[in-house]
Tab-separated table of C-alpha atoms and ligand atoms in Angstrom:
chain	number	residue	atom	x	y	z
A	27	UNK	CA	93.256	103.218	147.005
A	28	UNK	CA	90.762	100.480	148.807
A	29	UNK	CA	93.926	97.715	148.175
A	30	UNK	CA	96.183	99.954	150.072
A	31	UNK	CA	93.758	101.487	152.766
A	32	UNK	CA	92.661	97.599	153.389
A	33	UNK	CA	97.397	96.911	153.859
A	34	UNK	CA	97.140	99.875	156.161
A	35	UNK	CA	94.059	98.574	158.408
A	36	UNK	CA	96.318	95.938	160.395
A	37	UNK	CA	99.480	98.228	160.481
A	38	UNK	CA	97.315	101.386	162.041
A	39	UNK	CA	95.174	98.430	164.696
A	40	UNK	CA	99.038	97.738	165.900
A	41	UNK	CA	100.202	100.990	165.664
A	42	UNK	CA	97.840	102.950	167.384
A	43	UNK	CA	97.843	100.498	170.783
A	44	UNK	CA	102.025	101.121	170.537
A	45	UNK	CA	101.062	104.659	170.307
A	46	UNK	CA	103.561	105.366	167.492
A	47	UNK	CA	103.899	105.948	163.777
A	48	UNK	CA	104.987	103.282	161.333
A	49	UNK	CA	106.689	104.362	158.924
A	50	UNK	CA	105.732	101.339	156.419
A	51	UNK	CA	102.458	103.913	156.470
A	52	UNK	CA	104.502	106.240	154.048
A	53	UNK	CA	106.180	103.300	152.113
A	54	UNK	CA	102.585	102.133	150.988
A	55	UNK	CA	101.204	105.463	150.127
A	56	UNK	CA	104.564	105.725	148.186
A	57	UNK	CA	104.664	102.702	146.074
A	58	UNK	CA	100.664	102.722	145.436
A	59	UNK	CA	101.546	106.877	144.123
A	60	UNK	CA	99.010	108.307	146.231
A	61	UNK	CA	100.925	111.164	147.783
A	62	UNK	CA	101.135	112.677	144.582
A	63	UNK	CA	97.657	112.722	144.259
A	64	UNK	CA	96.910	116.711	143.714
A	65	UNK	CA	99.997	117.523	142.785
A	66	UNK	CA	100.671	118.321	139.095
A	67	UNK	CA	102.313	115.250	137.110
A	68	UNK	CA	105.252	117.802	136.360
A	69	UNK	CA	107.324	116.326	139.662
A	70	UNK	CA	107.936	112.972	140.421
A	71	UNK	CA	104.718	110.763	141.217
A	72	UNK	CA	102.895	113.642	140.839
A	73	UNK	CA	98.765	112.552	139.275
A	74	UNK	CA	97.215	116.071	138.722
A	75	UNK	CA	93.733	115.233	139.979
A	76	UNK	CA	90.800	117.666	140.738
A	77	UNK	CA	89.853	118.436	144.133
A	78	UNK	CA	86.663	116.480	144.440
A	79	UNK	CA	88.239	113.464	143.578
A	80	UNK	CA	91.085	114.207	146.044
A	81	UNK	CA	88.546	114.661	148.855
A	82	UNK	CA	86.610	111.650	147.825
A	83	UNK	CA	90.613	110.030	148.072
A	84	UNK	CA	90.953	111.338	151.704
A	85	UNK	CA	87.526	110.171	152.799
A	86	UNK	CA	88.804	106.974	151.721
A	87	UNK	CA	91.877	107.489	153.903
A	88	UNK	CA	89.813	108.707	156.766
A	89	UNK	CA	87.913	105.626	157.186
A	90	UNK	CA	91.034	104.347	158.384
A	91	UNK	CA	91.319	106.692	161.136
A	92	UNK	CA	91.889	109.992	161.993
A	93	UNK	CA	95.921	109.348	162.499
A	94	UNK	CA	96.929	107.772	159.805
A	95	UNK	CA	94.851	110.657	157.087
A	96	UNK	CA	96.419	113.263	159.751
A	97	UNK	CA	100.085	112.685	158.677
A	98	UNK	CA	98.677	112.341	154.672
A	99	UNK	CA	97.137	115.452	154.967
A	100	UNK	CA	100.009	117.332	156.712
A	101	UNK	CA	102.284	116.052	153.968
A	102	UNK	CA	99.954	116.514	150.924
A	103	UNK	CA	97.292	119.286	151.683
A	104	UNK	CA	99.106	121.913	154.275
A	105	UNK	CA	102.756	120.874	152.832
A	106	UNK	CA	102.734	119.833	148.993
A	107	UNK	CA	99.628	122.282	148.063
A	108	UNK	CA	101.102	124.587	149.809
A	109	UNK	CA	104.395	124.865	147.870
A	110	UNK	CA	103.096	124.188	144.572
A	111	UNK	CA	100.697	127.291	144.934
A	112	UNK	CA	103.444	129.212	146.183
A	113	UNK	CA	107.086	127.775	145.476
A	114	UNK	CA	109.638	128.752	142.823
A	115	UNK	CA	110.754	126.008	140.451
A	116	UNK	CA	113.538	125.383	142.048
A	117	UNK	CA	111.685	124.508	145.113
A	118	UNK	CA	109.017	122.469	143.757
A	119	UNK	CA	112.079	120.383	142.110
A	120	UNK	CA	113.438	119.995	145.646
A	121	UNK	CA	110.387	119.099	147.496
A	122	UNK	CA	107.425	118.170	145.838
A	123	UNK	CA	109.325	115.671	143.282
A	124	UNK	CA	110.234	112.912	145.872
A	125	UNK	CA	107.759	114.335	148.561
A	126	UNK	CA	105.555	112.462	145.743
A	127	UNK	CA	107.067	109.390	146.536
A	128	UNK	CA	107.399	109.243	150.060
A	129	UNK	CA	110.599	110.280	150.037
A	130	UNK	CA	110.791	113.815	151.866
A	131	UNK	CA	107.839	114.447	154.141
A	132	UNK	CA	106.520	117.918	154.902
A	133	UNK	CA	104.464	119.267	157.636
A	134	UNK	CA	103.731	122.619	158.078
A	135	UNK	CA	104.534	124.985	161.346
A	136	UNK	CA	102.276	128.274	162.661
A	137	UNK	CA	100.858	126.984	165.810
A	138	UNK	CA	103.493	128.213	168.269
A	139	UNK	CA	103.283	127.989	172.682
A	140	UNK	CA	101.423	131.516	172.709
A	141	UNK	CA	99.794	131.920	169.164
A	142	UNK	CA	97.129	129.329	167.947
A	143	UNK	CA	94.021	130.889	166.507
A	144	UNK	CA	96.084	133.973	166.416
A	145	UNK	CA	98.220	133.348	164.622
A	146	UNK	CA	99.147	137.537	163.609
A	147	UNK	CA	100.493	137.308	167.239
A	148	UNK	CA	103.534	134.884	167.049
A	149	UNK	CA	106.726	135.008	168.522
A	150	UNK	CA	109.519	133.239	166.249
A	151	UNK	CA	111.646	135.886	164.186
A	152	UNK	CA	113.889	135.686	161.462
A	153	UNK	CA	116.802	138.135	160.412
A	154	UNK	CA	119.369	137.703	157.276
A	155	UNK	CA	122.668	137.346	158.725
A	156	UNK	CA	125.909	136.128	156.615
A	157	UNK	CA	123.881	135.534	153.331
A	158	UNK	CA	121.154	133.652	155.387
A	159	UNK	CA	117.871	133.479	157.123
A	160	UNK	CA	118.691	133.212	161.083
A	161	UNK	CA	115.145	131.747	162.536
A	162	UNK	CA	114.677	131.921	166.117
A	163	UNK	CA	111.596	130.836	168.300
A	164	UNK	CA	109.311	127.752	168.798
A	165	UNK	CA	106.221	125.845	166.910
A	166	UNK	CA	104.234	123.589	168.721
A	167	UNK	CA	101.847	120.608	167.816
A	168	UNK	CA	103.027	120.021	164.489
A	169	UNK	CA	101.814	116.832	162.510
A	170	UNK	CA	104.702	115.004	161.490
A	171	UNK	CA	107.011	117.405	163.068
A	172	UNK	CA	109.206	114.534	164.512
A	173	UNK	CA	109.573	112.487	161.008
A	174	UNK	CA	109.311	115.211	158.587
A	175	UNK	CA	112.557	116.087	156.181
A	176	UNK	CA	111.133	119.772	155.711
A	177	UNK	CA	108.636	121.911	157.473
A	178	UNK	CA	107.260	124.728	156.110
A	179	UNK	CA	107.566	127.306	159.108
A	180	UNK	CA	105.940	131.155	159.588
A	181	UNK	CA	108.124	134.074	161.356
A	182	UNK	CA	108.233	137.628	161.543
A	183	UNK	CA	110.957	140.618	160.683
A	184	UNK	CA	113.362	140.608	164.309
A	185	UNK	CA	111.863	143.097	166.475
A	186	UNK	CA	108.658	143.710	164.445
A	187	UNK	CA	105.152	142.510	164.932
A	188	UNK	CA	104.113	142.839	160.891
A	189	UNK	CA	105.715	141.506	157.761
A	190	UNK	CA	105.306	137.444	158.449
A	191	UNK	CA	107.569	135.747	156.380
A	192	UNK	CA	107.203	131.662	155.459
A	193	UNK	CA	110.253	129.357	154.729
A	194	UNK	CA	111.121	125.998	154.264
A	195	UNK	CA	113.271	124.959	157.106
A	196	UNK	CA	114.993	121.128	156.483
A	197	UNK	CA	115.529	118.687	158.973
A	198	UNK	CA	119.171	119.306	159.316
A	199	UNK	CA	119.387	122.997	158.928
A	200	UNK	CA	122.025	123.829	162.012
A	201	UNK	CA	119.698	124.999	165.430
A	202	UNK	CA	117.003	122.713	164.121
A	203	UNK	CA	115.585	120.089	166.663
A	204	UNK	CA	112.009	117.908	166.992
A	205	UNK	CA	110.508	116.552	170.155
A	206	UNK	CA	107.633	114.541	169.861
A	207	UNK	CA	104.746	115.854	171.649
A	208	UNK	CA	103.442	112.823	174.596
A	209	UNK	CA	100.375	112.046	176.398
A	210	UNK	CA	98.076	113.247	173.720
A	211	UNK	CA	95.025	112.223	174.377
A	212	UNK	CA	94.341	110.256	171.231
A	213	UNK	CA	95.464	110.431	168.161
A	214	UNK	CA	98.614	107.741	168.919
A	215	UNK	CA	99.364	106.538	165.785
A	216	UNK	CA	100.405	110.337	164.146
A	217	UNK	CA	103.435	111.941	165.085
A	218	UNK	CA	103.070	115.320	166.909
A	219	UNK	CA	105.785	117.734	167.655
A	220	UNK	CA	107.347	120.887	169.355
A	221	UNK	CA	109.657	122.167	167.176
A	222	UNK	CA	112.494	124.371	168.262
A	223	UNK	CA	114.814	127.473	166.210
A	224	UNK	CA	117.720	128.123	167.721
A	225	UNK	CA	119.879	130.857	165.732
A	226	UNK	CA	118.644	127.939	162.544
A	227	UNK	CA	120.141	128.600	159.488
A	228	UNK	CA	118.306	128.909	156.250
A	229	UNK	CA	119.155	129.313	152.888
A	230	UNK	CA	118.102	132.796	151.264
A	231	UNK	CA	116.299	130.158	148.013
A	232	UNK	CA	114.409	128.500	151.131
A	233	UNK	CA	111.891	131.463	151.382
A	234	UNK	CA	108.122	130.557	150.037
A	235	UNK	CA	106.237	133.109	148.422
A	236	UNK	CA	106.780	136.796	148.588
A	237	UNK	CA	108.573	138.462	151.447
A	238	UNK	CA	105.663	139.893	153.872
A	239	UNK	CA	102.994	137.985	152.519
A	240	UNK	CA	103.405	135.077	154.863
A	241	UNK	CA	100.035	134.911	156.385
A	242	UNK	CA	98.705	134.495	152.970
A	243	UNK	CA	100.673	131.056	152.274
A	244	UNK	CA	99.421	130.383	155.980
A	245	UNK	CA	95.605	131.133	155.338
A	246	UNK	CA	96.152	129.442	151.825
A	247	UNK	CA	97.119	125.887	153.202
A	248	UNK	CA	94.375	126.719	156.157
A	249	UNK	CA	91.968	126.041	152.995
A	250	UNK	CA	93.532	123.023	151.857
A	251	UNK	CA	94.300	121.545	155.165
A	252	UNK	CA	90.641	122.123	156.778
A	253	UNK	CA	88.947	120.695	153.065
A	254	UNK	CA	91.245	117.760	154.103
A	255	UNK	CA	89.759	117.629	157.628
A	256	UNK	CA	86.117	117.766	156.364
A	257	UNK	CA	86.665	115.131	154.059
A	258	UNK	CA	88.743	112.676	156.410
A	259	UNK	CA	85.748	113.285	158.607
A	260	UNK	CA	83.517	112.114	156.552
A	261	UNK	CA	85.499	108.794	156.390
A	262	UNK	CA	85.502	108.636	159.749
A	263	UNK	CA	81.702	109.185	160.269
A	264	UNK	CA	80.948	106.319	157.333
A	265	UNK	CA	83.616	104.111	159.161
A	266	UNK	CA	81.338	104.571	162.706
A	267	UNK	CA	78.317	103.445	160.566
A	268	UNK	CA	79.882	100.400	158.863
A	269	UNK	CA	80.907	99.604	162.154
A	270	UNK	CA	77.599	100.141	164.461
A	271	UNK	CA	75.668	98.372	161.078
A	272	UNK	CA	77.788	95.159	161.421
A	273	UNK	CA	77.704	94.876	165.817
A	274	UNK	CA	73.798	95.952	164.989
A	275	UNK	CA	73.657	92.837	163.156
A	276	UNK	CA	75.731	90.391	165.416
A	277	UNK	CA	74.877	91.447	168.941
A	278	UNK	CA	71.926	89.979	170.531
A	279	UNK	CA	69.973	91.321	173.779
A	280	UNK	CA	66.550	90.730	174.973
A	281	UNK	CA	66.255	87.827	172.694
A	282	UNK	CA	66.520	89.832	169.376
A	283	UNK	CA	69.812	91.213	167.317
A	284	UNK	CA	69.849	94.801	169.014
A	285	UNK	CA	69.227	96.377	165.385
A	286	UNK	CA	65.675	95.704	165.606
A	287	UNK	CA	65.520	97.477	169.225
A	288	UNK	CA	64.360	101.295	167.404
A	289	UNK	CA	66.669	103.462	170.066
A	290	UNK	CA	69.569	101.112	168.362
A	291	UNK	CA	68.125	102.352	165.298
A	292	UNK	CA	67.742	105.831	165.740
A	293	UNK	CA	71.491	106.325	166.445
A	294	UNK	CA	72.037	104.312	162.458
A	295	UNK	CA	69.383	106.457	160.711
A	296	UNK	CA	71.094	109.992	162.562
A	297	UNK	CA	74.476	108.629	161.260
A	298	UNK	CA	73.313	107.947	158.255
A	299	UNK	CA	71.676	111.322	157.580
A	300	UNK	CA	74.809	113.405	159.154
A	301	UNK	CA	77.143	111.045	156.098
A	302	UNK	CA	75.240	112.040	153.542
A	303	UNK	CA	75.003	115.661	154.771
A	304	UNK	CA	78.981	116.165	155.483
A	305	UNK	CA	79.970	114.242	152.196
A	306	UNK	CA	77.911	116.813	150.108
A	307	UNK	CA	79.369	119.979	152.065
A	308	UNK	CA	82.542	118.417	151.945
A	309	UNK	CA	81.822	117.951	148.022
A	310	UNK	CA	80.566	121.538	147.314
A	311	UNK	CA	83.501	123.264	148.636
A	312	UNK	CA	86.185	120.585	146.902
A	313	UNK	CA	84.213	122.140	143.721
A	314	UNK	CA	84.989	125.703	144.698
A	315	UNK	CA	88.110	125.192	146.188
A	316	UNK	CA	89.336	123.717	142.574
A	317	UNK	CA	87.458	126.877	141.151
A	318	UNK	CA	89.980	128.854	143.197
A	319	UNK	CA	92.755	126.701	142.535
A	320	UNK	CA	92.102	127.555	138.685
A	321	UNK	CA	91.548	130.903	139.256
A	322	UNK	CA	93.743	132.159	142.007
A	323	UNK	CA	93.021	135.752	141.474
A	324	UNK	CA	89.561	135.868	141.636
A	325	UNK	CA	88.633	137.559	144.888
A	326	UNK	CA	84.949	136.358	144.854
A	327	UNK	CA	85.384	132.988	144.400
A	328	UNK	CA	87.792	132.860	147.085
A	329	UNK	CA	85.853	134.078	149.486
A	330	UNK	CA	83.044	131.635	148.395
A	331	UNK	CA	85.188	128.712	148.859
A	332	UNK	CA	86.594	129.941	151.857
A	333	UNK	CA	83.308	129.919	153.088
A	334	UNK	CA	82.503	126.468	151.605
A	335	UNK	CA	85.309	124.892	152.984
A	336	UNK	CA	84.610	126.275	156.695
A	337	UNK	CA	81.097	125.233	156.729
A	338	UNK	CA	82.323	121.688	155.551
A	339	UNK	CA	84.711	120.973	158.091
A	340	UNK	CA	82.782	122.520	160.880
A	341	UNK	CA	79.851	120.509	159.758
A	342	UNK	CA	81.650	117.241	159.399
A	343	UNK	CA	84.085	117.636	162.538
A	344	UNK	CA	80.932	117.435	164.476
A	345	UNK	CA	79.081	114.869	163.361
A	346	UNK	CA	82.036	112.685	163.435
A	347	UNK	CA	82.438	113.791	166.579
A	348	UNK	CA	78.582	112.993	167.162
A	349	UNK	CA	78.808	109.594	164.840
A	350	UNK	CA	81.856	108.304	167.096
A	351	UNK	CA	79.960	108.623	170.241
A	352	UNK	CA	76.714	106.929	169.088
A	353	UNK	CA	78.960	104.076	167.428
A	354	UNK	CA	80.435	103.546	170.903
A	355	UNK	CA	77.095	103.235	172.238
A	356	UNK	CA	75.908	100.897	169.967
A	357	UNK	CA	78.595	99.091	170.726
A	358	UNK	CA	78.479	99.412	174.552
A	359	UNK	CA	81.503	98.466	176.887
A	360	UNK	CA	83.183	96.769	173.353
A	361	UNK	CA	82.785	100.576	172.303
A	362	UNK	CA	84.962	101.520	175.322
A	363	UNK	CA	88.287	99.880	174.282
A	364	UNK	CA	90.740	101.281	171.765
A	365	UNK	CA	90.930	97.837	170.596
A	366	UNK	CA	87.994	98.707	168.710
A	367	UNK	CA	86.983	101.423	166.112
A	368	UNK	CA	84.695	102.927	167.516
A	369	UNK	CA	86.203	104.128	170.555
A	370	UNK	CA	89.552	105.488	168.713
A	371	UNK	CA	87.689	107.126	166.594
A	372	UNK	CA	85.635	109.097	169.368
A	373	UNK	CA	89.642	110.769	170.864
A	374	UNK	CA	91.007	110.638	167.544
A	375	UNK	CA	88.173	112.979	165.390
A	376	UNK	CA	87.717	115.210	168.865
A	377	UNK	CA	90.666	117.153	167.768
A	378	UNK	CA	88.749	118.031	164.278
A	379	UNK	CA	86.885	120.563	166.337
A	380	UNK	CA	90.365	121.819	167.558
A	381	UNK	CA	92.844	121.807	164.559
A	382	UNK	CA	93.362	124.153	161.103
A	383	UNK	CA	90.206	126.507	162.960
A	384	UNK	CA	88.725	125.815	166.489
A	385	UNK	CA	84.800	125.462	165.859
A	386	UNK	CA	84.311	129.021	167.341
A	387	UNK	CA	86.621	130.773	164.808
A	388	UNK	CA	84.674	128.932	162.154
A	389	UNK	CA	81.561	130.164	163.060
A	390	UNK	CA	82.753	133.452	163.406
A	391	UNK	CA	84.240	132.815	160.067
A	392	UNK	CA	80.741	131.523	158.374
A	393	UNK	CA	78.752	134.411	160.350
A	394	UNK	CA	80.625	136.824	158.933
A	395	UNK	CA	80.290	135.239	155.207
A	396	UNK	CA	76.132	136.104	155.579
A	397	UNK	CA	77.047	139.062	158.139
A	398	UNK	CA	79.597	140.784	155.613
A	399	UNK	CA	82.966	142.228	156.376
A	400	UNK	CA	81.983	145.007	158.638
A	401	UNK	CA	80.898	142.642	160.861
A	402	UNK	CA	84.152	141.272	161.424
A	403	UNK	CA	85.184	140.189	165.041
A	404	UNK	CA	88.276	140.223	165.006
A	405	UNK	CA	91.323	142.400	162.770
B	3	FAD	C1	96.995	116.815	167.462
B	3	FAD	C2	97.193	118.213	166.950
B	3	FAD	C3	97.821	118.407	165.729
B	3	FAD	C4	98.063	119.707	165.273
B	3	FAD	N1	98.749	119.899	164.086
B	3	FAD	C5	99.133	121.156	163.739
B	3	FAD	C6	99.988	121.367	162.598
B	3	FAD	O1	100.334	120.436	161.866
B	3	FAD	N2	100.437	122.631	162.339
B	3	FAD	C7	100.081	123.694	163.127
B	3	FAD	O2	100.539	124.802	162.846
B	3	FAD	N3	99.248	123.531	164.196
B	3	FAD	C8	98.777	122.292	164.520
B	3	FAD	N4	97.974	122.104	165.619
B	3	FAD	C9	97.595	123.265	166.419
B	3	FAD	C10	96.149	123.725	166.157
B	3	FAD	O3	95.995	124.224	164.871
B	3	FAD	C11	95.787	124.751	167.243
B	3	FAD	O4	95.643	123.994	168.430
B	3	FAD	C12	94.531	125.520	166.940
B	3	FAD	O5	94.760	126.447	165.917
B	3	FAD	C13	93.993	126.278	168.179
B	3	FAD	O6	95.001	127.000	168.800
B	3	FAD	P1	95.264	126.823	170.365
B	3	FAD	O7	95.326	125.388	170.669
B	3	FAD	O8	96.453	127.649	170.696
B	3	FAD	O9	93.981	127.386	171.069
B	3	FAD	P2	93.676	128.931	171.394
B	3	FAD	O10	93.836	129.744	170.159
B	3	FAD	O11	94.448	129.341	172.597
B	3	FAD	O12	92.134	128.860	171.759
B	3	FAD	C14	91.675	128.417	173.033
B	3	FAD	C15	90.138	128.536	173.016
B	3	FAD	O13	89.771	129.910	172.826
B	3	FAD	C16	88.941	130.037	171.695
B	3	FAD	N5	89.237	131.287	170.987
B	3	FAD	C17	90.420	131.782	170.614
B	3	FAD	N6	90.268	132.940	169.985
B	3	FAD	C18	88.944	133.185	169.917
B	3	FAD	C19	88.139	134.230	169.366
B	3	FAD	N7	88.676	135.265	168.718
B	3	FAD	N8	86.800	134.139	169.499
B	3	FAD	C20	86.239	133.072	170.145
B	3	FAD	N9	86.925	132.070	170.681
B	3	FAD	C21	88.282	132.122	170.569
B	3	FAD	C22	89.275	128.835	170.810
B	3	FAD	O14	88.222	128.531	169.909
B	3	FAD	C23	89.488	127.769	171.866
B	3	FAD	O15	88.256	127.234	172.264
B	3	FAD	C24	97.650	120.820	166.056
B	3	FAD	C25	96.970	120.598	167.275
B	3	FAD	C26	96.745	119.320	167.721
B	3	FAD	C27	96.043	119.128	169.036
């Protein structure tokens, strides 16, 4: 993992300043089988580990930057997790046996123009027509939506407002088409997309889990996806302390390295506190989320890690958010370039607090875990 994180360093420095994705980013995770990491050793590259050591994987990967873990967790955690909890054989055959090598990348579509946190309210519609699915409507900022070979998209019964269906639409489906999303304002080195159904043609096999119970797969890879934002967060956060440590330790002002000036210090010991206090949220719910992955059915203890796993990423999108900025103080105008870490990491982790939950449906989310159900602010 470190060997092929250190390949990726130089790739994602150039990368990010071109503002695009390389694609020698998937051929490494490939060939070192990383993207198989979760995924059961029953397809392809597939390793079978546990959840804490996949988070423990991803804060690895997050270290690296919030770009480069955004298109490995849009493949692996909302794609691949999401079709081995919920795809037939046949379908984790098709897509999780090379999508463990690299060789068909996922990303997974609810976010549409008028429908974010909501997601209950969105537009696109599907109907069967001629022995097919006939998917109609737009997604919008979709990770890897531009490169992937499948994306796993969310659509209601024509004319009805209930009944959200999921599906695996491929690349080439007819009425399929990507546009890569521009002027982001960070994130440059992970491909974001607008992705458009016109009349697009799916096969009737290309449906993923039950008919009706699509908000189910949705909230499902919500879980994975946001324990893969906590976690790549708290890469991120122990990347900003590395970093300030080192410039702490090289930079001189007012005749002494500025580590020994105490402000310089406070910002280290904050960072320092905020790792160790993201990592072991971001732990505790990888344990429960496994708990749930093992037993599926158990309402309680998904709930619990529901909980867990909201907490975590709310907790660490922050204080990345927080450890960013203090790193590019520490670092003063060198922390204002994206030439350096520091300052790509304070755009790149601001959309943690945006992404898989906005910060204020998580806290609505954790209130009501202490509040109860009743208390619920939204249906
Ligand atoms: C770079 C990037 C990558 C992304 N990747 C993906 C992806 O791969 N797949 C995907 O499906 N989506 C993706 N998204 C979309 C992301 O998940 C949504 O942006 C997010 O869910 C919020 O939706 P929204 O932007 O429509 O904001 P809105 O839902 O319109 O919210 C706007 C504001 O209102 C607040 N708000 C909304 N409802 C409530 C409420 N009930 N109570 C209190 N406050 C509320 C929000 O917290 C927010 O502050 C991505 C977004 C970005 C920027």
């Amino acid at each position: 993992m470190d060997r092929v994180c250190r390949a990726i360093r130089p790739l994602e420095d150039r990368c990010y300043l071109e503002h695009r994705f390389d694609d020698q980013v998937r051929r490494l995770f490939g060939e070192a089988h990383l993207l198989g990491l979760p995924i059961s050793r029953r397809y392809g590259d597939g390793q079978g580990v546990d959840m804490v050591t996949y988070a423990l994987a991803i804060e690895r990967i997050g270290r690296e930057g919030t770009g480069v873990r955004t298109f490995f967790s849009g493949h692996t955690s909302l794609g691949m997790l999401t079709v081995q909890r919920w795809g037939d054989e046949r379908q984790k055959e098709r897509y999780l046996s090379p999508g463990t090598k690299g060789e068909c990348i996922l990303a997974f579509g609810l976010t549409e123009p008028a429908a974010g946190s909501d997601p209950g309210s969105l537009k696109t519609s599907f109907e069967e027509r001629g022995g097919k699915f006939v998917l109609s409507g737009q997604k919008m900022w979709i990770s890897n939506g531009s490169i992937a070979d499948a994306v796993i998209v969310f659509a209601n019964p024509k004319g009805k407002e209930e009944g959200m269906c999921a599906f695996v639409v491929e690349k080439g489906s007819p009425g399929f088409s990507a546009k890569p999303i521009q002027n982001k304002m960070g994130l440059y080195s992970s491909d974001t997309a607008a992705i458009f159904l016109d009349e697009c043609e799916v096969p009737k096999e290309n449906m993923l889990g039950p008919p009706g119970k699509g908000l189910s797969v949705a909230y499902s890879a919500l879980m994975s996806g946001r324990l893969s934002v906590a976690a790549g967060c708290v890469g991120v956060i122990r990347d900003c302390l590395d970093e300030a440590v080192r410039y702490s330790g090289v930079r001189v002002q007012h005749g002494k390295l500025i580590g020994k000036h105490q402000l310089v210090q406070r910002h280290l010991g904050i960072m320092a506190v905020n790792l160790e206090a993201a990592r072991l949220l971001t732990l505790n719910a990888a344990v429960l989320r496994q708990e749930h992955q093992d037993r599926p059915g158990d309402l309680a203890v998904r709930e619990l890690a529901d909980a867990a796993i909201a907490k975590a990423k709310y907790f660490a999108a922050n204080a990345s958010f927080d450890a960013a900025n203090r790193a590019v103080q520490v670092f003063g105008a060198n922390g204002y370039s994206l030439e350096n870490r520091p300052g790509r990491h304070l755009v790149d982790t601001r959309v943690c607090k945006i992404y898989e939950g906005t910060d204020e449906i998580l806290e609505q989310k954790i209130a009501v875990s202490v509040l109860g159900r009743d208390f619920e602010a939204y249906g």
